[in-house]
Amino acid sequence: NQKIKVYDFGLSSETKELQINFSNDGSSFNTKGIGSNLIDCKVKSIKDFIKENDISEIDLMKINVEGDEFPILNSLIESDLITIIKNIQVQFHSFIPNSSIMRDEIHDNLRKSHDITYNYEFVWENWKRK
């Protein structure tokens, strides 16, 4: 499909190199693992990626990144890029310290630009732009 572009990096709140703990469907930058399960990864700032690619609207952003959802969403909110996203589907993860407090703060900020359409706490939720 000519409309699909593949990149050799992930998206995060900032550009950096990290080690991901490979753990099947629970691979994460935020968990500690055995040395043999660590894989070097490149991630790029989602804000930079959006600006460099002149993206003015996103129909759907699905975020299931094992703990990195908090800094990614905060980055999008702080830069006001959150307003270009029509629908946000996010899975918040409770193994991150203070996850309930951080999720509540993100909810407060998302309510300024989006309405929640469904919410299964720490499972899946969807936010639709107003």
Short mmCIF file of C-alpha atoms in Angstrom, two decimals:
data_model
loop_
_atom_site.label_atom_id
_atom_site.label_comp_id
_atom_site.label_asym_id
_atom_site.label_seq_id
_atom_site.Cartn_x
_atom_site.Cartn_y
_atom_site.Cartn_z
CA ASN A 1 0.00 0.00 0.00
CA GLN A 2 1.62 3.22 -1.18
CA LYS A 3 -0.16 5.20 1.56
CA ILE A 4 1.68 3.34 4.35
CA LYS A 5 5.05 4.59 5.55
CA VAL A 6 7.20 2.50 7.87
CA TYR A 7 9.68 4.14 10.24
CA ASP A 8 12.53 2.52 12.17
CA PHE A 9 11.71 4.26 15.45
CA GLY A 10 8.95 4.58 17.99
CA LEU A 11 7.24 7.73 19.17
CA SER A 12 7.62 9.10 22.68
CA SER A 13 7.63 12.40 24.55
CA GLU A 14 11.24 13.12 23.52
CA THR A 15 13.90 11.92 21.11
CA LYS A 16 16.32 9.47 22.70
CA GLU A 17 17.69 5.95 22.68
CA LEU A 18 16.32 3.49 25.22
CA GLN A 19 16.36 -0.15 26.09
CA ILE A 20 13.03 -1.91 26.01
CA ASN A 21 12.35 -4.91 28.21
CA PHE A 22 10.99 -7.42 25.69
CA SER A 23 8.14 -9.31 27.32
CA ASN A 24 5.64 -10.45 24.65
CA ASP A 25 2.52 -8.25 24.98
CA GLY A 26 3.96 -6.38 27.98
CA SER A 27 7.21 -5.05 26.51
CA SER A 28 8.03 -1.72 28.11
CA PHE A 29 10.66 0.95 28.65
CA ASN A 30 9.29 1.23 32.20
CA THR A 31 9.89 -2.26 33.57
CA LYS A 32 13.11 -3.92 34.61
CA GLY A 33 14.05 -7.14 32.94
CA ILE A 34 16.77 -9.70 32.64
CA GLY A 35 19.69 -8.44 30.57
CA SER A 36 19.05 -10.90 27.75
CA ASN A 37 15.54 -9.45 27.30
CA LEU A 38 16.74 -5.88 26.66
CA ILE A 39 16.63 -4.48 23.13
CA ASP A 40 18.11 -1.13 22.05
CA CYS A 41 15.47 1.18 20.54
CA LYS A 42 15.24 4.64 19.06
CA VAL A 43 12.28 6.86 19.87
CA LYS A 44 11.45 10.25 18.45
CA SER A 45 9.52 13.13 19.97
CA ILE A 46 5.91 12.87 18.86
CA LYS A 47 5.76 16.68 18.74
CA ASP A 48 8.77 16.83 16.40
CA PHE A 49 7.38 14.04 14.23
CA ILE A 50 4.04 15.83 13.81
CA LYS A 51 5.72 19.14 12.96
CA GLU A 52 8.38 17.67 10.63
CA ASN A 53 5.71 15.78 8.69
CA ASP A 54 3.35 18.77 8.56
CA ILE A 55 0.50 16.78 10.10
CA SER A 56 -2.48 19.04 10.66
CA GLU A 57 -5.06 16.45 11.70
CA ILE A 58 -5.08 12.91 13.07
CA ASP A 59 -8.28 10.88 12.82
CA LEU A 60 -7.33 8.29 15.43
CA MET A 61 -4.40 7.93 17.80
CA LYS A 62 -4.27 4.60 19.63
CA ILE A 63 -1.91 4.63 22.60
CA ASN A 64 -0.98 1.38 24.33
CA VAL A 65 2.65 1.84 25.30
CA GLU A 66 3.00 0.17 28.69
CA GLY A 67 3.48 3.27 30.85
CA ASP A 68 4.80 5.80 28.34
CA GLU A 69 1.24 7.07 27.73
CA PHE A 70 1.61 9.58 30.58
CA PRO A 71 4.56 11.59 29.20
CA ILE A 72 3.30 11.27 25.60
CA LEU A 73 -0.14 12.67 26.41
CA ASN A 74 1.31 15.39 28.64
CA SER A 75 3.64 16.41 25.80
CA LEU A 76 0.72 16.62 23.36
CA ILE A 77 -1.40 18.57 25.86
CA GLU A 78 1.37 21.05 26.76
CA SER A 79 2.11 21.74 23.08
CA ASP A 80 -1.62 22.04 22.24
CA LEU A 81 -1.13 19.37 19.55
CA ILE A 82 -3.79 17.35 21.37
CA THR A 83 -6.36 19.51 19.56
CA ILE A 84 -5.45 18.09 16.12
CA ILE A 85 -6.46 14.57 17.19
CA LYS A 86 -10.10 13.64 16.52
CA ASN A 87 -10.15 10.43 18.59
CA ILE A 88 -7.72 9.19 21.22
CA GLN A 89 -7.91 5.59 22.38
CA VAL A 90 -5.64 5.04 25.33
CA GLN A 91 -4.82 2.27 27.74
CA PHE A 92 -3.42 3.68 30.96
CA HIS A 93 -1.22 1.32 33.00
CA SER A 94 -1.48 1.15 36.78
CA PHE A 95 2.02 -0.27 37.42
CA ILE A 96 3.48 3.24 36.99
CA PRO A 97 3.89 5.07 40.35
CA ASN A 98 1.13 7.66 40.94
CA SER A 99 -0.72 6.41 37.86
CA SER A 100 -4.18 7.25 39.25
CA ILE A 101 -3.18 10.82 40.06
CA MET A 102 -1.47 11.32 36.69
CA ARG A 103 -4.45 9.81 34.85
CA ASP A 104 -6.84 12.17 36.68
CA GLU A 105 -4.66 15.17 35.72
CA ILE A 106 -4.60 14.08 32.08
CA HIS A 107 -8.39 13.62 32.19
CA ASP A 108 -8.80 17.17 33.51
CA ASN A 109 -6.71 18.50 30.64
CA LEU A 110 -8.33 16.33 27.97
CA ARG A 111 -11.79 17.57 29.00
CA LYS A 112 -10.82 21.02 27.66
CA SER A 113 -10.67 19.74 24.07
CA HIS A 114 -12.29 16.29 24.08
CA ASP A 115 -15.27 14.41 25.48
CA ILE A 116 -14.94 10.91 26.85
CA THR A 117 -17.04 8.38 24.89
CA TYR A 118 -16.20 5.28 26.90
CA ASN A 119 -14.07 4.53 29.92
CA TYR A 120 -13.07 1.14 31.28
CA GLU A 121 -10.66 2.32 33.95
CA PHE A 122 -7.08 1.15 33.30
CA VAL A 123 -8.33 -1.04 30.44
CA TRP A 124 -9.38 1.20 27.51
CA GLU A 125 -10.92 4.59 27.08
CA ASN A 126 -11.76 6.83 24.13
CA TRP A 127 -11.78 10.61 23.87
CA LYS A 128 -13.50 12.40 20.96
CA ARG A 129 -12.59 15.96 20.02
CA LYS A 130 -15.30 18.53 20.76
#
